[in-house]
Amino acid sequence: MKASKAPVTQAIRALRAAKVAFEDHPYTYIDGGGTAQFAREHGVDEHLVVKTLIMEDDRGNPMIVLMHGDRQVSTQALARAIGVKRVQPCAPAIADKHSGYQVGGTSPFGTRRVMPVYCESGIAALPRIYINGGKRGYIISLATADTLALLKPTLVEMAT
């Protein structure tokens, strides 16, 4: 993908509709490379790169989970915080169905289905984050305050 031709995804449409400023950061997508691949390629601290995960509770209710790229989600801590017995990642096909995005290119903006958003509390303290723009190999950066205003997430301490 050439940097001059950024994709117009549902996430980008949602951000434009909300008049949120963002910058495009195309990168070379490598299966399994995740946030570390982007961070290396762009010389960015992986802690500032936020991964978007689609998870579900024990009743199959989907949710969006935002986590620092260099940390893991404690599903136990998340389940406790939101008052359910268990939280687990959705199978990729189910995650794709809920979000409307392909796993590896999931953005929290412009999802097919409206889902509750849970965000690692440490992310809220960052001035600017890098997050998926809705396509594999496409990250955007924006002010964290804009992300929080748009997504209205519940802040949770769930990093390991």
PDB file of N, CA and C in Angstrom, residues 32-137:
ATOM      1  N   GLY A  32       0.615 -12.096  12.283  1.00  0.00           N
ATOM      2  CA  GLY A  32       1.192 -12.358  13.597  1.00  0.00           C
ATOM      3  C   GLY A  32       2.162 -11.282  14.067  1.00  0.00           C
ATOM      4  N   GLY A  33       2.435 -10.277  13.231  1.00  0.00           N
ATOM      5  CA  GLY A  33       3.380  -9.210  13.597  1.00  0.00           C
ATOM      6  C   GLY A  33       2.823  -8.242  14.620  1.00  0.00           C
ATOM      7  N   GLY A  34       1.509  -8.039  14.565  1.00  0.00           N
ATOM      8  CA  GLY A  34       0.819  -7.200  15.532  1.00  0.00           C
ATOM      9  C   GLY A  34       1.384  -5.802  15.700  1.00  0.00           C
ATOM     10  N   THR A  35       1.190  -5.277  16.909  1.00  0.00           N
ATOM     11  CA  THR A  35       1.610  -3.909  17.209  1.00  0.00           C
ATOM     12  C   THR A  35       3.126  -3.755  17.168  1.00  0.00           C
ATOM     13  N   ALA A  36       3.854  -4.826  17.455  1.00  0.00           N
ATOM     14  CA  ALA A  36       5.329  -4.768  17.445  1.00  0.00           C
ATOM     15  C   ALA A  36       5.839  -4.473  16.038  1.00  0.00           C
ATOM     16  N   GLN A  37       5.203  -5.055  15.018  1.00  0.00           N
ATOM     17  CA  GLN A  37       5.599  -4.822  13.627  1.00  0.00           C
ATOM     18  C   GLN A  37       5.461  -3.336  13.289  1.00  0.00           C
ATOM     19  N   PHE A  38       4.317  -2.742  13.609  1.00  0.00           N
ATOM     20  CA  PHE A  38       4.103  -1.322  13.324  1.00  0.00           C
ATOM     21  C   PHE A  38       5.106  -0.463  14.094  1.00  0.00           C
ATOM     22  N   ALA A  39       5.274  -0.755  15.383  1.00  0.00           N
ATOM     23  CA  ALA A  39       6.168   0.033  16.235  1.00  0.00           C
ATOM     24  C   ALA A  39       7.596   0.024  15.691  1.00  0.00           C
ATOM     25  N   ARG A  40       8.084  -1.154  15.282  1.00  0.00           N
ATOM     26  CA  ARG A  40       9.432  -1.257  14.703  1.00  0.00           C
ATOM     27  C   ARG A  40       9.536  -0.452  13.416  1.00  0.00           C
ATOM     28  N   GLU A  41       8.576  -0.638  12.537  1.00  0.00           N
ATOM     29  CA  GLU A  41       8.626   0.004  11.219  1.00  0.00           C
ATOM     30  C   GLU A  41       8.555   1.534  11.314  1.00  0.00           C
ATOM     31  N   HIS A  42       7.803   2.037  12.281  1.00  0.00           N
ATOM     32  CA  HIS A  42       7.618   3.489  12.398  1.00  0.00           C
ATOM     33  C   HIS A  42       8.431   4.130  13.519  1.00  0.00           C
ATOM     34  N   GLY A  43       9.209   3.323  14.254  1.00  0.00           N
ATOM     35  CA  GLY A  43      10.031   3.868  15.330  1.00  0.00           C
ATOM     36  C   GLY A  43       9.204   4.475  16.459  1.00  0.00           C
ATOM     37  N   VAL A  44       8.110   3.812  16.788  1.00  0.00           N
ATOM     38  CA  VAL A  44       7.182   4.287  17.809  1.00  0.00           C
ATOM     39  C   VAL A  44       7.244   3.327  19.001  1.00  0.00           C
ATOM     40  N   ASP A  45       7.106   3.861  20.212  1.00  0.00           N
ATOM     41  CA  ASP A  45       7.044   3.030  21.415  1.00  0.00           C
ATOM     42  C   ASP A  45       5.777   2.166  21.325  1.00  0.00           C
ATOM     43  N   GLU A  46       5.944   0.850  21.415  1.00  0.00           N
ATOM     44  CA  GLU A  46       4.804  -0.062  21.283  1.00  0.00           C
ATOM     45  C   GLU A  46       3.731   0.183  22.338  1.00  0.00           C
ATOM     46  N   HIS A  47       4.099   0.795  23.451  1.00  0.00           N
ATOM     47  CA  HIS A  47       3.139   1.105  24.515  1.00  0.00           C
ATOM     48  C   HIS A  47       2.066   2.096  24.026  1.00  0.00           C
ATOM     49  N   LEU A  48       2.408   2.908  23.009  1.00  0.00           N
ATOM     50  CA  LEU A  48       1.486   3.912  22.461  1.00  0.00           C
ATOM     51  C   LEU A  48       0.588   3.343  21.366  1.00  0.00           C
ATOM     52  N   VAL A  49       0.896   2.119  20.932  1.00  0.00           N
ATOM     53  CA  VAL A  49       0.109   1.465  19.884  1.00  0.00           C
ATOM     54  C   VAL A  49      -0.959   0.629  20.598  1.00  0.00           C
ATOM     55  N   VAL A  50      -2.205   0.919  20.305  1.00  0.00           N
ATOM     56  CA  VAL A  50      -3.312   0.274  21.006  1.00  0.00           C
ATOM     57  C   VAL A  50      -3.921  -0.812  20.129  1.00  0.00           C
ATOM     58  N   LYS A  51      -4.027  -2.006  20.701  1.00  0.00           N
ATOM     59  CA  LYS A  51      -4.668  -3.089  19.952  1.00  0.00           C
ATOM     60  C   LYS A  51      -6.155  -3.109  20.285  1.00  0.00           C
ATOM     61  N   THR A  52      -6.944  -3.446  19.272  1.00  0.00           N
ATOM     62  CA  THR A  52      -8.395  -3.531  19.393  1.00  0.00           C
ATOM     63  C   THR A  52      -8.760  -5.010  19.343  1.00  0.00           C
ATOM     64  N   LEU A  53      -9.328  -5.508  20.411  1.00  0.00           N
ATOM     65  CA  LEU A  53      -9.690  -6.923  20.519  1.00  0.00           C
ATOM     66  C   LEU A  53     -11.200  -7.060  20.649  1.00  0.00           C
ATOM     67  N   ILE A  54     -11.756  -8.061  20.000  1.00  0.00           N
ATOM     68  CA  ILE A  54     -13.180  -8.355  20.152  1.00  0.00           C
ATOM     69  C   ILE A  54     -13.266  -9.592  21.044  1.00  0.00           C
ATOM     70  N   MET A  55     -13.899  -9.410  22.194  1.00  0.00           N
ATOM     71  CA  MET A  55     -14.034 -10.498  23.169  1.00  0.00           C
ATOM     72  C   MET A  55     -15.505 -10.706  23.463  1.00  0.00           C
ATOM     73  N   GLU A  56     -15.786 -11.752  24.235  1.00  0.00           N
ATOM     74  CA  GLU A  56     -17.171 -12.025  24.624  1.00  0.00           C
ATOM     75  C   GLU A  56     -17.206 -12.529  26.054  1.00  0.00           C
ATOM     76  N   ASP A  57     -18.359 -12.282  26.702  1.00  0.00           N
ATOM     77  CA  ASP A  57     -18.506 -12.776  28.068  1.00  0.00           C
ATOM     78  C   ASP A  57     -19.076 -14.190  28.030  1.00  0.00           C
ATOM     79  N   ASP A  58     -19.320 -14.749  29.200  1.00  0.00           N
ATOM     80  CA  ASP A  58     -19.788 -16.133  29.301  1.00  0.00           C
ATOM     81  C   ASP A  58     -21.168 -16.344  28.686  1.00  0.00           C
ATOM     82  N   ARG A  59     -21.901 -15.262  28.407  1.00  0.00           N
ATOM     83  CA  ARG A  59     -23.208 -15.378  27.757  1.00  0.00           C
ATOM     84  C   ARG A  59     -23.112 -15.113  26.247  1.00  0.00           C
ATOM     85  N   GLY A  60     -21.880 -14.920  25.755  1.00  0.00           N
ATOM     86  CA  GLY A  60     -21.682 -14.684  24.324  1.00  0.00           C
ATOM     87  C   GLY A  60     -21.883 -13.240  23.897  1.00  0.00           C
ATOM     88  N   ASN A  61     -21.997 -12.316  24.871  1.00  0.00           N
ATOM     89  CA  ASN A  61     -22.160 -10.901  24.539  1.00  0.00           C
ATOM     90  C   ASN A  61     -20.810 -10.321  24.131  1.00  0.00           C
ATOM     91  N   PRO A  62     -20.708  -9.744  22.924  1.00  0.00           N
ATOM     92  CA  PRO A  62     -19.425  -9.221  22.454  1.00  0.00           C
ATOM     93  C   PRO A  62     -19.080  -7.859  23.057  1.00  0.00           C
ATOM     94  N   MET A  63     -17.796  -7.570  23.063  1.00  0.00           N
ATOM     95  CA  MET A  63     -17.311  -6.282  23.568  1.00  0.00           C
ATOM     96  C   MET A  63     -16.012  -5.942  22.850  1.00  0.00           C
ATOM     97  N   ILE A  64     -15.695  -4.658  22.853  1.00  0.00           N
ATOM     98  CA  ILE A  64     -14.427  -4.186  22.313  1.00  0.00           C
ATOM     99  C   ILE A  64     -13.503  -3.942  23.490  1.00  0.00           C
ATOM    100  N   VAL A  65     -12.284  -4.437  23.401  1.00  0.00           N
ATOM    101  CA  VAL A  65     -11.296  -4.255  24.459  1.00  0.00           C
ATOM    102  C   VAL A  65     -10.072  -3.568  23.850  1.00  0.00           C
ATOM    103  N   LEU A  66      -9.666  -2.458  24.455  1.00  0.00           N
ATOM    104  CA  LEU A  66      -8.495  -1.709  23.996  1.00  0.00           C
ATOM    105  C   LEU A  66      -7.355  -1.902  24.989  1.00  0.00           C
ATOM    106  N   MET A  67      -6.199  -2.291  24.467  1.00  0.00           N
ATOM    107  CA  MET A  67      -5.046  -2.585  25.324  1.00  0.00           C
ATOM    108  C   MET A  67      -3.768  -2.054  24.693  1.00  0.00           C
ATOM    109  N   HIS A  68      -2.819  -1.633  25.549  1.00  0.00           N
ATOM    110  CA  HIS A  68      -1.493  -1.232  25.076  1.00  0.00           C
ATOM    111  C   HIS A  68      -0.906  -2.385  24.261  1.00  0.00           C
ATOM    112  N   GLY A  69      -0.201  -2.043  23.194  1.00  0.00           N
ATOM    113  CA  GLY A  69       0.385  -3.060  22.330  1.00  0.00           C
ATOM    114  C   GLY A  69       1.383  -3.968  23.022  1.00  0.00           C
ATOM    115  N   ASP A  70       2.072  -3.442  24.044  1.00  0.00           N
ATOM    116  CA  ASP A  70       3.107  -4.228  24.725  1.00  0.00           C
ATOM    117  C   ASP A  70       2.598  -4.927  25.983  1.00  0.00           C
ATOM    118  N   ARG A  71       1.284  -4.959  26.169  1.00  0.00           N
ATOM    119  CA  ARG A  71       0.701  -5.614  27.342  1.00  0.00           C
ATOM    120  C   ARG A  71      -0.352  -6.626  26.907  1.00  0.00           C
ATOM    121  N   GLN A  72      -0.736  -7.484  27.827  1.00  0.00           N
ATOM    122  CA  GLN A  72      -1.778  -8.483  27.576  1.00  0.00           C
ATOM    123  C   GLN A  72      -2.994  -8.150  28.429  1.00  0.00           C
ATOM    124  N   VAL A  73      -4.143  -8.655  28.018  1.00  0.00           N
ATOM    125  CA  VAL A  73      -5.375  -8.468  28.776  1.00  0.00           C
ATOM    126  C   VAL A  73      -5.505  -9.597  29.792  1.00  0.00           C
ATOM    127  N   SER A  74      -5.719  -9.233  31.050  1.00  0.00           N
ATOM    128  CA  SER A  74      -6.079 -10.224  32.059  1.00  0.00           C
ATOM    129  C   SER A  74      -7.595 -10.380  31.942  1.00  0.00           C
ATOM    130  N   THR A  75      -8.027 -11.478  31.304  1.00  0.00           N
ATOM    131  CA  THR A  75      -9.463 -11.676  31.122  1.00  0.00           C
ATOM    132  C   THR A  75     -10.161 -11.854  32.473  1.00  0.00           C
ATOM    133  N   GLN A  76      -9.419 -12.362  33.442  1.00  0.00           N
ATOM    134  CA  GLN A  76      -9.967 -12.526  34.790  1.00  0.00           C
ATOM    135  C   GLN A  76     -10.255 -11.160  35.416  1.00  0.00           C
ATOM    136  N   ALA A  77      -9.301 -10.237  35.303  1.00  0.00           N
ATOM    137  CA  ALA A  77      -9.484  -8.888  35.853  1.00  0.00           C
ATOM    138  C   ALA A  77     -10.622  -8.160  35.140  1.00  0.00           C
ATOM    139  N   LEU A  78     -10.700  -8.339  33.831  1.00  0.00           N
ATOM    140  CA  LEU A  78     -11.772  -7.703  33.061  1.00  0.00           C
ATOM    141  C   LEU A  78     -13.132  -8.268  33.477  1.00  0.00           C
ATOM    142  N   ALA A  79     -13.229  -9.583  33.575  1.00  0.00           N
ATOM    143  CA  ALA A  79     -14.497 -10.218  33.982  1.00  0.00           C
ATOM    144  C   ALA A  79     -14.935  -9.707  35.359  1.00  0.00           C
ATOM    145  N   ARG A  80     -13.999  -9.646  36.293  1.00  0.00           N
ATOM    146  CA  ARG A  80     -14.310  -9.129  37.638  1.00  0.00           C
ATOM    147  C   ARG A  80     -14.808  -7.695  37.565  1.00  0.00           C
ATOM    148  N   ALA A  81     -14.122  -6.877  36.779  1.00  0.00           N
ATOM    149  CA  ALA A  81     -14.455  -5.452  36.684  1.00  0.00           C
ATOM    150  C   ALA A  81     -15.837  -5.204  36.087  1.00  0.00           C
ATOM    151  N   ILE A  82     -16.257  -6.074  35.174  1.00  0.00           N
ATOM    152  CA  ILE A  82     -17.551  -5.839  34.523  1.00  0.00           C
ATOM    153  C   ILE A  82     -18.659  -6.750  35.057  1.00  0.00           C
ATOM    154  N   GLY A  83     -18.319  -7.562  36.062  1.00  0.00           N
ATOM    155  CA  GLY A  83     -19.333  -8.358  36.749  1.00  0.00           C
ATOM    156  C   GLY A  83     -19.853  -9.574  35.999  1.00  0.00           C
ATOM    157  N   VAL A  84     -18.969 -10.229  35.260  1.00  0.00           N
ATOM    158  CA  VAL A  84     -19.354 -11.479  34.594  1.00  0.00           C
ATOM    159  C   VAL A  84     -18.425 -12.592  35.065  1.00  0.00           C
ATOM    160  N   LYS A  85     -18.830 -13.842  34.794  1.00  0.00           N
ATOM    161  CA  LYS A  85     -18.013 -14.973  35.238  1.00  0.00           C
ATOM    162  C   LYS A  85     -16.728 -15.115  34.442  1.00  0.00           C
ATOM    163  N   ARG A  86     -16.831 -14.888  33.112  1.00  0.00           N
ATOM    164  CA  ARG A  86     -15.682 -15.160  32.257  1.00  0.00           C
ATOM    165  C   ARG A  86     -15.699 -14.251  31.036  1.00  0.00           C
ATOM    166  N   VAL A  87     -14.512 -13.883  30.558  1.00  0.00           N
ATOM    167  CA  VAL A  87     -14.347 -13.152  29.307  1.00  0.00           C
ATOM    168  C   VAL A  87     -13.293 -13.901  28.509  1.00  0.00           C
ATOM    169  N   GLN A  88     -13.522 -14.028  27.212  1.00  0.00           N
ATOM    170  CA  GLN A  88     -12.544 -14.698  26.358  1.00  0.00           C
ATOM    171  C   GLN A  88     -12.555 -14.044  24.980  1.00  0.00           C
ATOM    172  N   PRO A  89     -11.453 -14.173  24.247  1.00  0.00           N
ATOM    173  CA  PRO A  89     -11.435 -13.632  22.888  1.00  0.00           C
ATOM    174  C   PRO A  89     -12.450 -14.374  22.018  1.00  0.00           C
ATOM    175  N   CYS A  90     -13.076 -13.666  21.106  1.00  0.00           N
ATOM    176  CA  CYS A  90     -13.971 -14.307  20.136  1.00  0.00           C
ATOM    177  C   CYS A  90     -13.126 -15.063  19.118  1.00  0.00           C
ATOM    178  N   ALA A  91     -13.676 -16.116  18.564  1.00  0.00           N
ATOM    179  CA  ALA A  91     -13.029 -16.789  17.435  1.00  0.00           C
ATOM    180  C   ALA A  91     -12.944 -15.762  16.307  1.00  0.00           C
ATOM    181  N   PRO A  92     -11.878 -15.808  15.495  1.00  0.00           N
ATOM    182  CA  PRO A  92     -11.714 -14.797  14.435  1.00  0.00           C
ATOM    183  C   PRO A  92     -12.951 -14.587  13.556  1.00  0.00           C
ATOM    184  N   ALA A  93     -13.613 -15.643  13.132  1.00  0.00           N
ATOM    185  CA  ALA A  93     -14.793 -15.490  12.260  1.00  0.00           C
ATOM    186  C   ALA A  93     -15.929 -14.759  12.985  1.00  0.00           C
ATOM    187  N   ILE A  94     -16.083 -15.035  14.276  1.00  0.00           N
ATOM    188  CA  ILE A  94     -17.123 -14.377  15.078  1.00  0.00           C
ATOM    189  C   ILE A  94     -16.742 -12.911  15.300  1.00  0.00           C
ATOM    190  N   ALA A  95     -15.474 -12.655  15.599  1.00  0.00           N
ATOM    191  CA  ALA A  95     -14.993 -11.278  15.792  1.00  0.00           C
ATOM    192  C   ALA A  95     -15.223 -10.461  14.520  1.00  0.00           C
ATOM    193  N   ASP A  96     -14.914 -11.054  13.362  1.00  0.00           N
ATOM    194  CA  ASP A  96     -15.117 -10.373  12.076  1.00  0.00           C
ATOM    195  C   ASP A  96     -16.597 -10.023  11.888  1.00  0.00           C
ATOM    196  N   LYS A  97     -17.459 -10.957  12.250  1.00  0.00           N
ATOM    197  CA  LYS A  97     -18.906 -10.761  12.088  1.00  0.00           C
ATOM    198  C   LYS A  97     -19.403  -9.606  12.966  1.00  0.00           C
ATOM    199  N   HIS A  98     -18.939  -9.559  14.218  1.00  0.00           N
ATOM    200  CA  HIS A  98     -19.372  -8.499  15.136  1.00  0.00           C
ATOM    201  C   HIS A  98     -18.846  -7.131  14.710  1.00  0.00           C
ATOM    202  N   SER A  99     -17.573  -7.085  14.335  1.00  0.00           N
ATOM    203  CA  SER A  99     -16.933  -5.789  14.076  1.00  0.00           C
ATOM    204  C   SER A  99     -17.113  -5.290  12.647  1.00  0.00           C
ATOM    205  N   GLY A 100     -17.224  -6.224  11.701  1.00  0.00           N
ATOM    206  CA  GLY A 100     -17.255  -5.835  10.298  1.00  0.00           C
ATOM    207  C   GLY A 100     -15.857  -5.673   9.720  1.00  0.00           C
ATOM    208  N   TYR A 101     -14.853  -5.951  10.533  1.00  0.00           N
ATOM    209  CA  TYR A 101     -13.453  -5.863  10.105  1.00  0.00           C
ATOM    210  C   TYR A 101     -12.822  -7.236  10.150  1.00  0.00           C
ATOM    211  N   GLN A 102     -11.727  -7.388   9.409  1.00  0.00           N
ATOM    212  CA  GLN A 102     -10.960  -8.626   9.429  1.00  0.00           C
ATOM    213  C   GLN A 102      -9.993  -8.573  10.609  1.00  0.00           C
ATOM    214  N   VAL A 103      -9.885  -9.662  11.368  1.00  0.00           N
ATOM    215  CA  VAL A 103      -8.936  -9.710  12.482  1.00  0.00           C
ATOM    216  C   VAL A 103      -7.554  -9.329  11.952  1.00  0.00           C
ATOM    217  N   GLY A 104      -6.872  -8.463  12.685  1.00  0.00           N
ATOM    218  CA  GLY A 104      -5.596  -7.922  12.221  1.00  0.00           C
ATOM    219  C   GLY A 104      -5.791  -6.538  11.628  1.00  0.00           C
ATOM    220  N   GLY A 105      -7.056  -6.177  11.398  1.00  0.00           N
ATOM    221  CA  GLY A 105      -7.396  -4.866  10.862  1.00  0.00           C
ATOM    222  C   GLY A 105      -8.598  -4.278  11.581  1.00  0.00           C
ATOM    223  N   THR A 106      -8.850  -4.764  12.804  1.00  0.00           N
ATOM    224  CA  THR A 106     -10.026  -4.326  13.557  1.00  0.00           C
ATOM    225  C   THR A 106      -9.813  -2.955  14.167  1.00  0.00           C
ATOM    226  N   SER A 107     -10.758  -2.065  13.902  1.00  0.00           N
ATOM    227  CA  SER A 107     -10.759  -0.728  14.497  1.00  0.00           C
ATOM    228  C   SER A 107     -11.941  -0.638  15.460  1.00  0.00           C
ATOM    229  N   PRO A 108     -11.812   0.157  16.518  1.00  0.00           N
ATOM    230  CA  PRO A 108     -12.963   0.333  17.412  1.00  0.00           C
ATOM    231  C   PRO A 108     -13.986   1.324  16.850  1.00  0.00           C
ATOM    232  N   PHE A 109     -13.603   2.032  15.781  1.00  0.00           N
ATOM    233  CA  PHE A 109     -14.479   3.041  15.187  1.00  0.00           C
ATOM    234  C   PHE A 109     -15.261   2.445  14.020  1.00  0.00           C
ATOM    235  N   GLY A 110     -16.536   2.770  13.926  1.00  0.00           N
ATOM    236  CA  GLY A 110     -17.331   2.341  12.783  1.00  0.00           C
ATOM    237  C   GLY A 110     -17.589   0.853  12.715  1.00  0.00           C
ATOM    238  N   THR A 111     -17.719   0.211  13.859  1.00  0.00           N
ATOM    239  CA  THR A 111     -17.978  -1.237  13.856  1.00  0.00           C
ATOM    240  C   THR A 111     -19.392  -1.529  13.350  1.00  0.00           C
ATOM    241  N   ARG A 112     -19.557  -2.712  12.794  1.00  0.00           N
ATOM    242  CA  ARG A 112     -20.860  -3.140  12.259  1.00  0.00           C
ATOM    243  C   ARG A 112     -21.899  -3.166  13.372  1.00  0.00           C
ATOM    244  N   ARG A 113     -21.496  -3.664  14.527  1.00  0.00           N
ATOM    245  CA  ARG A 113     -22.408  -3.799  15.666  1.00  0.00           C
ATOM    246  C   ARG A 113     -21.930  -2.873  16.780  1.00  0.00           C
ATOM    247  N   VAL A 114     -22.866  -2.190  17.427  1.00  0.00           N
ATOM    248  CA  VAL A 114     -22.503  -1.354  18.570  1.00  0.00           C
ATOM    249  C   VAL A 114     -22.232  -2.283  19.757  1.00  0.00           C
ATOM    250  N   MET A 115     -21.050  -2.136  20.347  1.00  0.00           N
ATOM    251  CA  MET A 115     -20.656  -2.988  21.468  1.00  0.00           C
ATOM    252  C   MET A 115     -20.093  -2.115  22.573  1.00  0.00           C
ATOM    253  N   PRO A 116     -20.179  -2.559  23.837  1.00  0.00           N
ATOM    254  CA  PRO A 116     -19.530  -1.804  24.904  1.00  0.00           C
ATOM    255  C   PRO A 116     -18.014  -1.825  24.687  1.00  0.00           C
ATOM    256  N   VAL A 117     -17.359  -0.743  25.075  1.00  0.00           N
ATOM    257  CA  VAL A 117     -15.912  -0.624  24.907  1.00  0.00           C
ATOM    258  C   VAL A 117     -15.266  -0.552  26.285  1.00  0.00           C
ATOM    259  N   TYR A 118     -14.265  -1.411  26.504  1.00  0.00           N
ATOM    260  CA  TYR A 118     -13.498  -1.417  27.751  1.00  0.00           C
ATOM    261  C   TYR A 118     -12.061  -1.086  27.389  1.00  0.00           C
ATOM    262  N   CYS A 119     -11.525  -0.094  28.061  1.00  0.00           N
ATOM    263  CA  CYS A 119     -10.199   0.427  27.732  1.00  0.00           C
ATOM    264  C   CYS A 119      -9.290   0.333  28.945  1.00  0.00           C
ATOM    265  N   GLU A 120      -8.089  -0.198  28.751  1.00  0.00           N
ATOM    266  CA  GLU A 120      -7.091  -0.230  29.822  1.00  0.00           C
ATOM    267  C   GLU A 120      -6.910   1.208  30.316  1.00  0.00           C
ATOM    268  N   SER A 121      -7.033   1.409  31.617  1.00  0.00           N
ATOM    269  CA  SER A 121      -7.029   2.769  32.171  1.00  0.00           C
ATOM    270  C   SER A 121      -5.758   3.555  31.845  1.00  0.00           C
ATOM    271  N   GLY A 122      -4.624   2.881  31.714  1.00  0.00           N
ATOM    272  CA  GLY A 122      -3.369   3.569  31.399  1.00  0.00           C
ATOM    273  C   GLY A 122      -3.397   4.263  30.048  1.00  0.00           C
ATOM    274  N   ILE A 123      -4.207   3.793  29.130  1.00  0.00           N
ATOM    275  CA  ILE A 123      -4.301   4.398  27.801  1.00  0.00           C
ATOM    276  C   ILE A 123      -4.836   5.822  27.910  1.00  0.00           C
ATOM    277  N   ALA A 124      -5.773   6.036  28.827  1.00  0.00           N
ATOM    278  CA  ALA A 124      -6.396   7.362  28.984  1.00  0.00           C
ATOM    279  C   ALA A 124      -5.373   8.438  29.355  1.00  0.00           C
ATOM    280  N   ALA A 125      -4.250   8.047  29.943  1.00  0.00           N
ATOM    281  CA  ALA A 125      -3.227   9.010  30.361  1.00  0.00           C
ATOM    282  C   ALA A 125      -2.305   9.434  29.218  1.00  0.00           C
ATOM    283  N   LEU A 126      -2.361   8.729  28.090  1.00  0.00           N
ATOM    284  CA  LEU A 126      -1.493   9.043  26.961  1.00  0.00           C
ATOM    285  C   LEU A 126      -2.064  10.233  26.183  1.00  0.00           C
ATOM    286  N   PRO A 127      -1.204  11.145  25.707  1.00  0.00           N
ATOM    287  CA  PRO A 127      -1.723  12.283  24.939  1.00  0.00           C
ATOM    288  C   PRO A 127      -2.210  11.897  23.541  1.00  0.00           C
ATOM    289  N   ARG A 128      -1.547  10.919  22.929  1.00  0.00           N
ATOM    290  CA  ARG A 128      -1.871  10.525  21.557  1.00  0.00           C
ATOM    291  C   ARG A 128      -1.645   9.024  21.428  1.00  0.00           C
ATOM    292  N   ILE A 129      -2.510   8.359  20.677  1.00  0.00           N
ATOM    293  CA  ILE A 129      -2.356   6.918  20.481  1.00  0.00           C
ATOM    294  C   ILE A 129      -2.341   6.579  18.994  1.00  0.00           C
ATOM    295  N   TYR A 130      -1.821   5.395  18.718  1.00  0.00           N
ATOM    296  CA  TYR A 130      -1.825   4.794  17.390  1.00  0.00           C
ATOM    297  C   TYR A 130      -2.774   3.612  17.483  1.00  0.00           C
ATOM    298  N   ILE A 131      -3.709   3.518  16.544  1.00  0.00           N
ATOM    299  CA  ILE A 131      -4.722   2.477  16.622  1.00  0.00           C
ATOM    300  C   ILE A 131      -5.127   2.073  15.205  1.00  0.00           C
ATOM    301  N   ASN A 132      -5.666   0.877  15.049  1.00  0.00           N
ATOM    302  CA  ASN A 132      -5.986   0.392  13.716  1.00  0.00           C
ATOM    303  C   ASN A 132      -7.043   1.255  13.044  1.00  0.00           C
ATOM    304  N   GLY A 133      -6.826   1.518  11.766  1.00  0.00           N
ATOM    305  CA  GLY A 133      -7.739   2.338  10.978  1.00  0.00           C
ATOM    306  C   GLY A 133      -8.771   1.545  10.205  1.00  0.00           C
ATOM    307  N   GLY A 134      -8.848   0.234  10.450  1.00  0.00           N
ATOM    308  CA  GLY A 134      -9.894  -0.569   9.818  1.00  0.00           C
ATOM    309  C   GLY A 134      -9.440  -1.445   8.668  1.00  0.00           C
ATOM    310  N   LYS A 135      -8.126  -1.617   8.544  1.00  0.00           N
ATOM    311  CA  LYS A 135      -7.598  -2.465   7.482  1.00  0.00           C
ATOM    312  C   LYS A 135      -6.223  -2.959   7.909  1.00  0.00           C
ATOM    313  N   ARG A 136      -5.905  -4.197   7.560  1.00  0.00           N
ATOM    314  CA  ARG A 136      -4.572  -4.715   7.861  1.00  0.00           C
ATOM    315  C   ARG A 136      -3.535  -3.821   7.177  1.00  0.00           C
ATOM    316  N   GLY A 137      -2.501  -3.446   7.934  1.00  0.00           N
ATOM    317  CA  GLY A 137      -1.447  -2.606   7.374  1.00  0.00           C
ATOM    318  C   GLY A 137      -1.785  -1.127   7.397  1.00  0.00           C
TER     319      GLY A 137
END
